[in-house]
Coordinates of C-alpha atoms in Angstrom, one line a residue:
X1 CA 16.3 -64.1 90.0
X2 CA 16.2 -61.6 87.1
X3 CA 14.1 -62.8 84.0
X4 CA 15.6 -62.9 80.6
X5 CA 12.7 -63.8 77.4
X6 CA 14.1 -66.2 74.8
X7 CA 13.3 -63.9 72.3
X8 CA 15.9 -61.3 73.7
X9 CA 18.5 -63.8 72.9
X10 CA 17.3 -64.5 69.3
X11 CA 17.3 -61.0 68.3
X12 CA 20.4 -60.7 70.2
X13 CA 22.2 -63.5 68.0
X14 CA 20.8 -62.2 64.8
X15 CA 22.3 -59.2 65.2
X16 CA 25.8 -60.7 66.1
X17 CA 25.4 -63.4 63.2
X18 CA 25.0 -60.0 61.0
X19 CA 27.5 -58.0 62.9
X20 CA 30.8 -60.5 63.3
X21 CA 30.5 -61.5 59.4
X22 CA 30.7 -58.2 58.5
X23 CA 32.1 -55.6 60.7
X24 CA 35.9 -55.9 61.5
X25 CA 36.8 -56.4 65.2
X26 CA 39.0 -53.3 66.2
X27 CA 41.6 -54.7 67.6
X28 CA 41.9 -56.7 64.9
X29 CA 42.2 -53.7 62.2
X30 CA 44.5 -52.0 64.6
X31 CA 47.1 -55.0 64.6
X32 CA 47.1 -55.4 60.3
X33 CA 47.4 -51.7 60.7
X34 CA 50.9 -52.1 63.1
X35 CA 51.9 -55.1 61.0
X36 CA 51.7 -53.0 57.4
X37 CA 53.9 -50.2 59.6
X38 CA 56.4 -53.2 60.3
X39 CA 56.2 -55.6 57.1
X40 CA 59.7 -55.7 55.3
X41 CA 58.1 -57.4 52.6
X42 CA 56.5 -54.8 49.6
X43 CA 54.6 -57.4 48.6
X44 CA 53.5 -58.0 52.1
X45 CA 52.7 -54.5 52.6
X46 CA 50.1 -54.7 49.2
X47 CA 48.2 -57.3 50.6
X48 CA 47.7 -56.1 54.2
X49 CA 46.3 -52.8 52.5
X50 CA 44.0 -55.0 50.4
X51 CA 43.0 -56.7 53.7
X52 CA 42.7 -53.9 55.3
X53 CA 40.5 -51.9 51.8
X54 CA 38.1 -55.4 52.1
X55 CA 37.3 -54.6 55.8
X56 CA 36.7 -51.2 55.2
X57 CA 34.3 -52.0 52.2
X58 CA 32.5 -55.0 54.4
X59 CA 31.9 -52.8 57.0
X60 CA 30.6 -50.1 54.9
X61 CA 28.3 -51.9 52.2
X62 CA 27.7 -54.2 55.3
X63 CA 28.8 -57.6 52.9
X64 CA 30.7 -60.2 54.3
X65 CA 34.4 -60.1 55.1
X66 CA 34.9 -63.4 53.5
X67 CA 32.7 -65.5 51.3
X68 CA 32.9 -68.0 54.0
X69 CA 30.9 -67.6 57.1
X70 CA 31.5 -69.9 58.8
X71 CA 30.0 -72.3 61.1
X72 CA 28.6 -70.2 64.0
X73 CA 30.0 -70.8 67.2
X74 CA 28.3 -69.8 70.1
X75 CA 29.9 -68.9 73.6
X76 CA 27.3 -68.2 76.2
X77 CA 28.4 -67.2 79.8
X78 CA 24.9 -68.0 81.2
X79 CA 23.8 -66.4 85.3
X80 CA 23.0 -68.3 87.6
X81 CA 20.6 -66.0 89.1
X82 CA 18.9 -66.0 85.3
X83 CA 15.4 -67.3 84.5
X84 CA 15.0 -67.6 80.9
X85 CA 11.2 -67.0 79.8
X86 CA 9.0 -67.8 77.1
X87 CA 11.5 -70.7 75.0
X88 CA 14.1 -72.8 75.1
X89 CA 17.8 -71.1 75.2
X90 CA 19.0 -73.3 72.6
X91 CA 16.0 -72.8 70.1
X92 CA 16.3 -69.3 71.0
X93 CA 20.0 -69.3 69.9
X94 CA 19.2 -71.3 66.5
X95 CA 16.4 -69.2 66.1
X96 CA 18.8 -66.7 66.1
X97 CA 21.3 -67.6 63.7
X98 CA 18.2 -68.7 61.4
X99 CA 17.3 -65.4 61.4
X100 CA 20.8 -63.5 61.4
X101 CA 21.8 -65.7 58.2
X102 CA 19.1 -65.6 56.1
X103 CA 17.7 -62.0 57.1
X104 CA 21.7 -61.3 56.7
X105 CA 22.2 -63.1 53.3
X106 CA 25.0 -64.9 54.3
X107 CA 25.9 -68.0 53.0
X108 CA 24.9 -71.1 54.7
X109 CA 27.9 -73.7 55.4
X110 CA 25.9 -76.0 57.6
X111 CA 25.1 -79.7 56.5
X112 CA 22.6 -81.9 58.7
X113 CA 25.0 -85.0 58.7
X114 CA 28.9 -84.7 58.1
X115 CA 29.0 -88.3 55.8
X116 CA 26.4 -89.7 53.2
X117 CA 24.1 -87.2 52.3
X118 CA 25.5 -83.8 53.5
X119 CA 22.1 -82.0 52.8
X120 CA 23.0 -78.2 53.7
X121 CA 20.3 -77.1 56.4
X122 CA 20.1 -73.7 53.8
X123 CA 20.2 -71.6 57.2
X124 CA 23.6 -72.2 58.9
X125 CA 21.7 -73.5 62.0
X126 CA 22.6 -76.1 64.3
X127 CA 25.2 -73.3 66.3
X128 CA 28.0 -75.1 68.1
X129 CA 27.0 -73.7 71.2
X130 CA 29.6 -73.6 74.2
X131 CA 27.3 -72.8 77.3
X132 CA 28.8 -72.4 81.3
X133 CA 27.4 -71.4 84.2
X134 CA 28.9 -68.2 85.9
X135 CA 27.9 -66.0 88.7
X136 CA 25.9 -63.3 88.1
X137 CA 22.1 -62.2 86.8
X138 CA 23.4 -61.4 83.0
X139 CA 24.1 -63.7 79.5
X140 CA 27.1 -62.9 77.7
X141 CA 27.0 -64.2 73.8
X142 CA 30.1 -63.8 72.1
X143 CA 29.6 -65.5 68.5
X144 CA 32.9 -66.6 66.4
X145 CA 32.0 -67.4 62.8
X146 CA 34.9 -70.3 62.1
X147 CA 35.4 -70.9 58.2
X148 CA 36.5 -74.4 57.1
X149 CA 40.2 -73.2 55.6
X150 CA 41.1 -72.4 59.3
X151 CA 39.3 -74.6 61.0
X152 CA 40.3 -77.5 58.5
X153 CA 44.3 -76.7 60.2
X154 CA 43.5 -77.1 63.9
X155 CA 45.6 -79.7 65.2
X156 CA 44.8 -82.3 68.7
X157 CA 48.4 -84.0 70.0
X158 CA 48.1 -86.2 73.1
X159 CA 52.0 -85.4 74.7
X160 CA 53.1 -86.9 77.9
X161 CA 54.6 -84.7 80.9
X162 CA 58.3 -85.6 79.2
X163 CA 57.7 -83.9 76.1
X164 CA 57.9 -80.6 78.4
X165 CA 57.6 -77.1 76.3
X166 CA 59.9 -78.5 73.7
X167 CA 57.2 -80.6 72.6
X168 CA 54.5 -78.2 72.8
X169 CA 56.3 -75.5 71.3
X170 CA 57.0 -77.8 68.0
X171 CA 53.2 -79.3 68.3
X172 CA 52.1 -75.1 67.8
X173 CA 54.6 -74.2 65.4
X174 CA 54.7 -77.7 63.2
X175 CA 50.6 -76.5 63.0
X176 CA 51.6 -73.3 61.4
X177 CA 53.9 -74.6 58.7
X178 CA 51.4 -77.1 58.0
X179 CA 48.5 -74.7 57.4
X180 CA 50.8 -72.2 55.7
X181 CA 49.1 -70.3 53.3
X182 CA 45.7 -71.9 53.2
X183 CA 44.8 -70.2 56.8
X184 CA 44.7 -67.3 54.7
X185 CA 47.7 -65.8 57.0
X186 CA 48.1 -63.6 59.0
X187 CA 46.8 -65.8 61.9
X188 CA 45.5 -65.4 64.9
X189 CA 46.8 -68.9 66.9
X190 CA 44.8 -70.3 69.7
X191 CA 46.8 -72.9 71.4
X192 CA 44.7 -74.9 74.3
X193 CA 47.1 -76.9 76.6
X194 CA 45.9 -79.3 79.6
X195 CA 42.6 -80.8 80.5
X196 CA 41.8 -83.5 78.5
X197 CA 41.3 -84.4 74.6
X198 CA 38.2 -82.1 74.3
X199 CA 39.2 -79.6 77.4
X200 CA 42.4 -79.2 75.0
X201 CA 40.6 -77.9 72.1
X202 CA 37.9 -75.9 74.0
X203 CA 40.4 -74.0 75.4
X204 CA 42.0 -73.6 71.8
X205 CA 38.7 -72.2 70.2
X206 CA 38.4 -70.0 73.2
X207 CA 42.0 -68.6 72.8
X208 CA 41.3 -68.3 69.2
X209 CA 37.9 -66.2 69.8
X210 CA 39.9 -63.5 72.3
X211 CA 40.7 -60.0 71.4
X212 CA 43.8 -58.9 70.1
X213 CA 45.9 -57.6 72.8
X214 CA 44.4 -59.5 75.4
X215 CA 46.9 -61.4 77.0
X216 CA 46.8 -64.9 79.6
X217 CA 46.9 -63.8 83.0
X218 CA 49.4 -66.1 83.9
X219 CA 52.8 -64.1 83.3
X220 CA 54.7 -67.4 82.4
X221 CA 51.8 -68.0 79.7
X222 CA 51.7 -64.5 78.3
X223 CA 55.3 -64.8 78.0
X224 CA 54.8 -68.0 76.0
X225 CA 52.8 -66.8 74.0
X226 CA 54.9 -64.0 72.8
X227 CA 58.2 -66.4 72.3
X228 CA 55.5 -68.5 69.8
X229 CA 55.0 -64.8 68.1
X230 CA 58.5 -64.4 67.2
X231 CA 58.9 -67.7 66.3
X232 CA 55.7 -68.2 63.9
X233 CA 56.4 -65.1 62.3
X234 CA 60.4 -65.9 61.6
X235 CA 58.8 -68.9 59.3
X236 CA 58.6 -66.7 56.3
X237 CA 55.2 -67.4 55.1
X238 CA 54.2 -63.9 55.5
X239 CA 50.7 -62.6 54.7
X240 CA 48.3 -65.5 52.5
X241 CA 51.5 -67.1 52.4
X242 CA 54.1 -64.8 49.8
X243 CA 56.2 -64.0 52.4
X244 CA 57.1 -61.5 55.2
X245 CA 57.4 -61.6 58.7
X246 CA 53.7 -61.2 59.1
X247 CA 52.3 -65.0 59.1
X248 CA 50.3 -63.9 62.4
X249 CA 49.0 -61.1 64.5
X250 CA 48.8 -62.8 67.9
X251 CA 48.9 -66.3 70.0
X252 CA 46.4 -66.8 72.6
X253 CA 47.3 -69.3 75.0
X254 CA 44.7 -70.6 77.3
X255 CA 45.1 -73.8 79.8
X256 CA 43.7 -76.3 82.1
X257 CA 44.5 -78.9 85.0
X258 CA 45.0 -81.8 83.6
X259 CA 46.0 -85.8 84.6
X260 CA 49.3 -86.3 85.8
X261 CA 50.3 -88.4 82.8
X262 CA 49.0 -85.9 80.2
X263 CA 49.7 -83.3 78.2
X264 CA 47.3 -82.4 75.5
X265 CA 48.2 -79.7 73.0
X266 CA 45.3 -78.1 70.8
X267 CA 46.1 -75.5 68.1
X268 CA 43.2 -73.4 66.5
X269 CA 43.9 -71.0 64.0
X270 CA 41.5 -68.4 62.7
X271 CA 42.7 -67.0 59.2
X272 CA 42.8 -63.0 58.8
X273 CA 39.2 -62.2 59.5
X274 CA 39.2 -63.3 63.3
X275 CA 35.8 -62.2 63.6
X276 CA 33.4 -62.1 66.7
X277 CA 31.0 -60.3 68.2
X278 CA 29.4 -59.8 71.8
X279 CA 26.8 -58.7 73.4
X280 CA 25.5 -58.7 77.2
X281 CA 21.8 -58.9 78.5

């Protein structure tokens, strides 16, 4: 059993909170980098430089990539063979994001109660925290800031087996029209397909959250999700929506067992600044 303190994973999440509002992913700058290369559009090409000139200036004054950051979403791959010490993991973890947020100046988006009041908790805590048990003696955190104008887009259908991948290919793109420009394109689409109404959209936020280039290990499924590519960027809505043949950057598929009389369809899209962060103890 190998001992891991609670306040290892608050200074852990601070960091992240700090770290994914800011700082770019990669793989992420890489693929507006390939898509400028490939953008027919000249307006098109102007704004993926600006995107690409607002990353660059985040990263370097260490500001926030967008105004929006996001609700914090939390996905912990916890050990088995881990003993956390000294706290609560999920104090520790809004201990963290209390500290990451107002340490980091970023602005809090988090009200206590989604209807009558809607008193902002002025420190972006509660996390939505997405915790599983895996084998192993280590924590992964990978934190996923979501902003409302893509999050605001995801979309739940309840199909039945009948509707086949017809139905689930017109579920994903139908999303993408609808969200159009106020994704603040080009997207990243996570699509979740099986399990059951929640299952669904867990697996959405999860294929949302991957890294660019990372591709389902399921052939058929990787080669879904290069078919909804082509076909989400042949809409025309092109980066924040003035047209091209950039509207996204990647699909992520990810999927589930699910009943025999089901098939649930999430879509999650994050906007251009698909940022997350990770970190291992």
């Amino acid at each position: 059993m190998r001992e891991i303190p609670a306040e290892a994973i608050t200074a852990a999440v601070a960091k992240l909170a700090v770290e994914a509002c800011c700082d770019l992913p990669n793989e992420m700058k890489a693929a507006l980098e390939k898509a400028k290369a490939c953008e027919p559009s000249p307006v098109g090409r102007d704004i993926l430089d600006q995107l690409l000139e607002n990353a660059d200036i985040a990263k370097r004054e260490q500001v926030p990539i967008c105004q929006d950051t996001g609700l914090a979403v939390v996905f912990a791959d916890i050990g088995q063979d881990v003993h956390i010490t000294g706290g609560d993991f999920v104090e520790a973890v809004n201990k963290g994001i209390h500290e990451g947020y107002v340490g980091g100046f970023l602005r809090k988006s988090s009200v206590e109660e989604p209807l009558f009041e809607r008193r902002n908790t002025k420190d972006n805590t509660p996390a939505v925290i997405h915790a599983r048990i895996v084998p192993g003696d280590k924590i992964r955190l990978r934190l996923a800031p979501k902003g409302a104008g893509s999050e605001n887009k995801s979309v739940l259908k309840m199909l039945v087996p009948a509707d086949g991948i017809e139905g689930v290919r017109k579920v994903i793109l139908d999303a993408v029209k609808a969200a159009g420009p106020n994704s603040c394109p080009p997207m990243v689409v996570g699509v979740g397909i099986g399990g059951n109404m929640e299952l669904a959209c867990l697996c959405a936020k999860r294929a949302a959250a991957r890294d660019i280039g990372t591709r389902n290990h399921d052939p058929r499924y990787a080669a879904f999700e290069d078919e909804l590519l082509t076909l989400i960027n042949k809409t025309g809505i092109g980066p924040q929506g003035l047209g091209g043949e950039t509207t996204a950057v990647a699909v992520h598929v990810e999927w589930a067992p699910t009943h025999i009389a089901s098939l649930p369809v999430a879509v999650n899209i994050n906007c251009h600044a698909a940022r997350h962060a990770e970190a291992v103890l």
